[in-house]
Coordinates of N, CA and C and ligand atoms in Angstrom, one line a residue:
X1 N 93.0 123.7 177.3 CA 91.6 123.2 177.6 C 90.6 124.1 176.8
X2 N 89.4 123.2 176.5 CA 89.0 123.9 175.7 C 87.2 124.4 176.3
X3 N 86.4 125.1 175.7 CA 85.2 125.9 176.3 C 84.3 123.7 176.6
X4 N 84.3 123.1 175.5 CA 83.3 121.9 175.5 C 84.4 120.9 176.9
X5 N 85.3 121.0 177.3 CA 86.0 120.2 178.5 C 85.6 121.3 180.2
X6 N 85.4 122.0 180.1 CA 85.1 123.1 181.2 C 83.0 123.2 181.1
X7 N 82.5 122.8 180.2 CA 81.5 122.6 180.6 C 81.3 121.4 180.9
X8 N 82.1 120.4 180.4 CA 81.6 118.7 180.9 C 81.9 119.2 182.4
X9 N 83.0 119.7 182.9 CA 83.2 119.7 184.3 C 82.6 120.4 184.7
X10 N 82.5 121.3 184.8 CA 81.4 122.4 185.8 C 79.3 122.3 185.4
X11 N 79.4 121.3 184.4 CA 78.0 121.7 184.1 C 77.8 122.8 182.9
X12 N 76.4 122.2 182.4 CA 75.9 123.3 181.5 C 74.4 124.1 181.9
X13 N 74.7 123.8 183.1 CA 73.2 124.7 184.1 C 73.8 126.3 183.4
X14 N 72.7 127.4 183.5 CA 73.0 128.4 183.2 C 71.5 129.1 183.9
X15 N 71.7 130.1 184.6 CA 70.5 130.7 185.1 C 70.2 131.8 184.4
X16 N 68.9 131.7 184.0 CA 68.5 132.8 182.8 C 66.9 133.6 183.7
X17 N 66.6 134.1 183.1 CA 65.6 134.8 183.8 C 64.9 135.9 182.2
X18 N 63.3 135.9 182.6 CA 62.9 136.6 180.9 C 62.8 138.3 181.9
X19 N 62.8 138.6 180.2 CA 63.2 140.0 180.4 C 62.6 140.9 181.4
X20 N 61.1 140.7 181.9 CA 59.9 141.5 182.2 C 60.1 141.3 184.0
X21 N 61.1 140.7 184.1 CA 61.2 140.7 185.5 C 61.7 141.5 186.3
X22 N 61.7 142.0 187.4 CA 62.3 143.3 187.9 C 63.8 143.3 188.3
X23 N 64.3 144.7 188.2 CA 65.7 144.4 188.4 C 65.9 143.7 190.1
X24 N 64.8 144.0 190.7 CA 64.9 143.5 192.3 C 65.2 141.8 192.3
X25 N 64.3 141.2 191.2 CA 64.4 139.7 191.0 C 65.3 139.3 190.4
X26 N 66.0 140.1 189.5 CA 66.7 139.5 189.4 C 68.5 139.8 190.1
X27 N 68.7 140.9 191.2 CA 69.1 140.6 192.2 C 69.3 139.5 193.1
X28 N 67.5 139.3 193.3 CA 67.8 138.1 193.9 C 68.2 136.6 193.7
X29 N 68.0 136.6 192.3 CA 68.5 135.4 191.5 C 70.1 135.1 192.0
X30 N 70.7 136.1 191.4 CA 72.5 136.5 191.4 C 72.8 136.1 193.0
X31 N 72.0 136.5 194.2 CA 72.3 135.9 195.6 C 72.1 135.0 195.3
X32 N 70.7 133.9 195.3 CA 70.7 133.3 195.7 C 71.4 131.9 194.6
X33 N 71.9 132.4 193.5 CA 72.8 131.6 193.2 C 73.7 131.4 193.3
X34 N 74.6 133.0 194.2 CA 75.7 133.3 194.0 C 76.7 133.2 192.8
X35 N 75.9 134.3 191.8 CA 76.6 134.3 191.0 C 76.7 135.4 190.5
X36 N 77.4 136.3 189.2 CA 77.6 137.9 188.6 C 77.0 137.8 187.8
X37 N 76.0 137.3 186.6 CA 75.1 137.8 186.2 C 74.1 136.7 185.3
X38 N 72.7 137.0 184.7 CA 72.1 136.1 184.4 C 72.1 136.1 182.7
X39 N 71.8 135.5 182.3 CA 71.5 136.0 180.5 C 69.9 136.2 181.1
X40 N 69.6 136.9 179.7 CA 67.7 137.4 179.9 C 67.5 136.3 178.4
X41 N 66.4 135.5 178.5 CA 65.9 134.7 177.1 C 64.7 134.7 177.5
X42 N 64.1 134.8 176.2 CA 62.6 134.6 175.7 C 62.5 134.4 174.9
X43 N 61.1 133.0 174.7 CA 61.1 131.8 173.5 C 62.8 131.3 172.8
X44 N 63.6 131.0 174.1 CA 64.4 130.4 173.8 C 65.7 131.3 173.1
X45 N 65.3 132.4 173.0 CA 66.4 133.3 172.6 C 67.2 134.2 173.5
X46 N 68.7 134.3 173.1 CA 69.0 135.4 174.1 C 68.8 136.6 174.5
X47 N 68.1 137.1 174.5 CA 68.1 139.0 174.4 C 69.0 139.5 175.1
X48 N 69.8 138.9 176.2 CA 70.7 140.4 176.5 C 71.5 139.2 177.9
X49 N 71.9 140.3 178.5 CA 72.8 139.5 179.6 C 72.7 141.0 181.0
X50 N 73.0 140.5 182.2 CA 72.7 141.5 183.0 C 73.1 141.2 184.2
X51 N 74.3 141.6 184.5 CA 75.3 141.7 185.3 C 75.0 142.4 186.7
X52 N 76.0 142.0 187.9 CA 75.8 142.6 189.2 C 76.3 144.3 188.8
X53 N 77.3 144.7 187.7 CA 77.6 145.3 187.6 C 76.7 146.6 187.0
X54 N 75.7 146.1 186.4 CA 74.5 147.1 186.0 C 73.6 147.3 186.4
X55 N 73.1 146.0 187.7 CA 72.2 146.6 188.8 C 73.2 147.8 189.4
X56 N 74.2 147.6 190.2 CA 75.5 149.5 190.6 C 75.2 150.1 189.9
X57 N 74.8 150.3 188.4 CA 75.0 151.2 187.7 C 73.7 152.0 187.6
X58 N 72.5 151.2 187.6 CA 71.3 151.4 187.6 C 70.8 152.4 188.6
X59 N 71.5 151.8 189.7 CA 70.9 151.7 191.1 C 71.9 153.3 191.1
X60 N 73.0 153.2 191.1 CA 73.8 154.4 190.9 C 73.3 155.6 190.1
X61 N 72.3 155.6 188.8 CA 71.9 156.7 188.3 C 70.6 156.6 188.3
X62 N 69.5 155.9 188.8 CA 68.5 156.1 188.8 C 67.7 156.0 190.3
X63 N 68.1 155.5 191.5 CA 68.2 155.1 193.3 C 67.6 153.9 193.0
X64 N 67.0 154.2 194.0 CA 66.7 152.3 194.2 C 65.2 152.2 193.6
X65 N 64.6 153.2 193.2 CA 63.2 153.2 192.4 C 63.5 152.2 191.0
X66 N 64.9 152.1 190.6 CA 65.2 151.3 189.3 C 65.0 149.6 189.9
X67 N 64.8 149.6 191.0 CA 64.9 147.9 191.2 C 63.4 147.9 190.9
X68 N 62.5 148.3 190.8 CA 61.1 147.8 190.4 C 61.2 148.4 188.9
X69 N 62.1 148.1 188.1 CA 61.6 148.3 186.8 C 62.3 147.0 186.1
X70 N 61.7 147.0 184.8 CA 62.2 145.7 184.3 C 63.6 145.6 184.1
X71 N 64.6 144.1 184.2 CA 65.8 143.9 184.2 C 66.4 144.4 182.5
X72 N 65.3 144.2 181.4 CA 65.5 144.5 180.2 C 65.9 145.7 179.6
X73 N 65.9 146.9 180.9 CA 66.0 148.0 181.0 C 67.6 148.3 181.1
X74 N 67.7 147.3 181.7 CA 69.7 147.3 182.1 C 70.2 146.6 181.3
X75 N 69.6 146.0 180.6 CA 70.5 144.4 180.3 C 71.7 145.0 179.3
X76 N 72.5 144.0 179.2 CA 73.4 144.2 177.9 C 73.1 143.8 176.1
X77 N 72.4 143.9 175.3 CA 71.5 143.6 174.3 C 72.6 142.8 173.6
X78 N 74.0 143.6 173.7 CA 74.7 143.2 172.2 C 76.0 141.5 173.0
X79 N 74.9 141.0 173.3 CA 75.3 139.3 173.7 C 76.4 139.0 173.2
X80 N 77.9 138.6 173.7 CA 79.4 137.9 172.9 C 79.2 137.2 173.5
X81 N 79.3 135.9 172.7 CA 78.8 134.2 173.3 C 80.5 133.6 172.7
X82 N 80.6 132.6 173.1 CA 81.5 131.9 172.8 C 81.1 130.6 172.2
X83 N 81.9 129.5 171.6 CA 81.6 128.5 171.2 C 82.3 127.4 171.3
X84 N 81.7 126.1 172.0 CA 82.5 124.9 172.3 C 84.1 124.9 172.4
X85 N 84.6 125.1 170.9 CA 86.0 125.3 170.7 C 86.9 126.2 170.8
X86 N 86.3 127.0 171.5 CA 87.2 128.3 171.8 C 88.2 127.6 173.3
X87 N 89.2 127.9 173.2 CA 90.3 127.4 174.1 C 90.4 128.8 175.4
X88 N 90.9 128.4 176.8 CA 91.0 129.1 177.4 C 91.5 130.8 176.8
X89 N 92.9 130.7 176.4 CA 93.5 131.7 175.9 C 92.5 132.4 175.4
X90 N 91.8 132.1 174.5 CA 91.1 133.3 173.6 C 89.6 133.7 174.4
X91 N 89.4 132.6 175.4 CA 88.5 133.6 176.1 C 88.9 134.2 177.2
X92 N 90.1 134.4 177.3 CA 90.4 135.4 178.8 C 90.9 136.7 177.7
X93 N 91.4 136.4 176.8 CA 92.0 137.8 175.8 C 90.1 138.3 175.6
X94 N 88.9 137.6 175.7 CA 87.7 138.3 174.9 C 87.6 138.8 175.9
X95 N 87.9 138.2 177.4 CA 87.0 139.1 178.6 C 88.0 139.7 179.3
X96 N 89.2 140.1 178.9 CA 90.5 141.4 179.0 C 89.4 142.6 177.9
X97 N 89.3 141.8 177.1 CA 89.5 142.9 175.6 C 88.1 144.0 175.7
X98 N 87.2 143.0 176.4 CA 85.7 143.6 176.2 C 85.4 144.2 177.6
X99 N 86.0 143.6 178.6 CA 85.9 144.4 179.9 C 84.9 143.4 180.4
X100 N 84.5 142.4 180.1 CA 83.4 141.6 180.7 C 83.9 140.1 181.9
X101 N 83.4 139.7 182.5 CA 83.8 138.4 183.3 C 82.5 137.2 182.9
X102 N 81.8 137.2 181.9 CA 80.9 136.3 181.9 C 80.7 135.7 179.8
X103 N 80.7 134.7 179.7 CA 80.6 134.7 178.5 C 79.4 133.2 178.3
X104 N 78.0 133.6 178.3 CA 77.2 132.8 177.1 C 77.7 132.0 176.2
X105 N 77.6 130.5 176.6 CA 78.2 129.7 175.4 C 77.2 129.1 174.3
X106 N 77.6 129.0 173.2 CA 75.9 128.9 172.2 C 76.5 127.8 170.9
X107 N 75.9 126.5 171.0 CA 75.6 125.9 170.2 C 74.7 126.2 168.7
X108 N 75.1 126.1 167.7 CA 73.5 125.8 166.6 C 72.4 126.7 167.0
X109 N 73.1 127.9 167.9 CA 71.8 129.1 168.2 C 71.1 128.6 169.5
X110 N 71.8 127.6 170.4 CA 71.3 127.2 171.7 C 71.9 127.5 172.6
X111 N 71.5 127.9 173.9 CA 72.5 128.4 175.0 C 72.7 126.8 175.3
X112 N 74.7 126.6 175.5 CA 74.6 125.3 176.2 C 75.4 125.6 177.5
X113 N 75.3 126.7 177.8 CA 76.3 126.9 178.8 C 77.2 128.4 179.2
X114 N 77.4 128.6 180.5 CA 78.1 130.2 180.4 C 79.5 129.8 181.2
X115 N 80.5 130.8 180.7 CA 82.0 130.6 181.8 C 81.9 131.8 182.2
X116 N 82.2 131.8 183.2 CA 83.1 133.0 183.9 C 84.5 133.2 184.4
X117 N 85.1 134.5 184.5 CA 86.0 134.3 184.6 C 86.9 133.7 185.9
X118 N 85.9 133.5 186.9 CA 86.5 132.3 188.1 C 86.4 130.7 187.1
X119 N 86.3 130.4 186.2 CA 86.1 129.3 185.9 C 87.3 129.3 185.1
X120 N 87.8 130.7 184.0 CA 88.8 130.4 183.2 C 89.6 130.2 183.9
X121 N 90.2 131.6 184.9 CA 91.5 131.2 185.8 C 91.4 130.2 186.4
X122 N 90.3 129.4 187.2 CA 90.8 128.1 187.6 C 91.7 126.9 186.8
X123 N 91.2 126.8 185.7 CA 91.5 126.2 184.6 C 93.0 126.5 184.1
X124 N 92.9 127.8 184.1 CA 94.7 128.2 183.2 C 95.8 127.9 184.3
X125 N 94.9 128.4 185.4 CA 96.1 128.0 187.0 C 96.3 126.5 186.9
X126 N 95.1 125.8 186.5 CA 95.9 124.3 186.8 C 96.8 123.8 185.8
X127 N 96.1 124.5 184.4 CA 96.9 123.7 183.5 C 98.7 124.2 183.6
X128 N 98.8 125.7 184.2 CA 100.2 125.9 184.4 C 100.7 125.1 185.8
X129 N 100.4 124.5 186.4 CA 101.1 124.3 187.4 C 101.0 123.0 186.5
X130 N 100.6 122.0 185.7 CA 100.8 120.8 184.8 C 102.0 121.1 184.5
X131 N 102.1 121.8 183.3 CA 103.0 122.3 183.1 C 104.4 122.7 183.4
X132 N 104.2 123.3 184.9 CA 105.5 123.5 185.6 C 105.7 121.6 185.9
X133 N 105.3 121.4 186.4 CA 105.1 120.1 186.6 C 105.9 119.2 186.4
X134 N 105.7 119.4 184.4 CA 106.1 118.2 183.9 C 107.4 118.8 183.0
X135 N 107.8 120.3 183.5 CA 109.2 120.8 183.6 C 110.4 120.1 184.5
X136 N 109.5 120.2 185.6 CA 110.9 119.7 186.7 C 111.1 118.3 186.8
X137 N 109.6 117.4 186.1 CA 110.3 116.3 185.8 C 110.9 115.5 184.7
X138 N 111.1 116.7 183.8 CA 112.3 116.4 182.8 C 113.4 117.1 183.2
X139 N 113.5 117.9 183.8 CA 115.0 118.6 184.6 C 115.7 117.4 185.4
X140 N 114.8 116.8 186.5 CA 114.8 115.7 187.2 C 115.7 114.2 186.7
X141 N 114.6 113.8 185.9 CA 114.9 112.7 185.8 C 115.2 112.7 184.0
X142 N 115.2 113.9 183.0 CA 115.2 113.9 182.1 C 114.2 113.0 180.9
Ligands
AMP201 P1 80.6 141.7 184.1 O1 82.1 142.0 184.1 O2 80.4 140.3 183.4 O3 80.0 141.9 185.4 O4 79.9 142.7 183.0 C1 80.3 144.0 182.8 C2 79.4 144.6 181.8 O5 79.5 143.9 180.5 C3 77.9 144.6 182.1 O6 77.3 145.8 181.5 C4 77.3 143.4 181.4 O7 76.0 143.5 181.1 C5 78.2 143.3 180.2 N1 78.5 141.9 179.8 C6 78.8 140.8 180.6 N2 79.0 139.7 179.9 C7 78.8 140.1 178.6 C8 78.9 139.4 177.3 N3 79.2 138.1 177.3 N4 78.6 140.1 176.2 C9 78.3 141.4 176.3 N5 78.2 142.1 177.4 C10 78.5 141.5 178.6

């Protein structure tokens, strides 16, 4: 399966939030979407990405005085996006490889979409149980 068949199914919503907003909002974004992190864009561009993982981090070296400072403060600048055709495999080896669980997907310089990594393993889980699947029914019935 590939990154453009995983966004037809799940959507190409993506919740973004611009940079100047506090790390507190954008906390609350991540609840109330229930999700692990936002990208940050302005005039349409990505600037950065910013994870549940770097509000802990934030919040961990600076107390809770860092939730009223801007999210642009934490974000991640240096953005790995993926593209339509990137197949499961190579995005679970990028988010092994890089230590991340969220990957920005980008058309022609457009966000069209983000995976995460509940979205890959759903996907690789099904496609192996296909798989096993359509093993036992050539063992079966040959
Ligand atoms: P995560 O595992 O996605 O919660 O993110 C762990 C760390 O990697 C955080 O510092 C994020 O800002 C950063 N991060 C997450 N996704 C990406 C990405 N696609 N490109 C670069 N950094 C990322």
């Amino acid at each position: 399966m590939n990154v453009r068949q995983m966004i037809e199914e799940k959507g190409s919503a993506v919740v973004t939030c611009a940079p100047d907003i506090s790390l507190k909002e954008a906390a609350v974004s991540l609840a109330q979407h229930r999700i692990g992190a936002v990208v940050i864009v302005e005039n349409e561009r990505i600037q950065g990405i910013l994870s549940e993982r770097d509000i802990v981090s934030a919040v961990a070296s600076h107390g809770i005085g860092a939730l009223d400072r801007p999210a642009a403060s934490f974000m991640t600048r240096r953005v790995i996006t993926c593209r339509l055709d990137h197949n499961t495999d190579e995005l679970m080896e990028m988010m092994t490889n890089e230590r991340f669980r969220h990957v920005p997907v980008e058309e022609d310089g457009r966000l069209v979409g983000i995976v995460s990594i509940g979205d890959v393993v759903k996907r690789r889980i099904a496609e192996v149980q296909r798989e096993a699947e359509s093993i036992r029914e050539y063992v079966m019935h040959g």
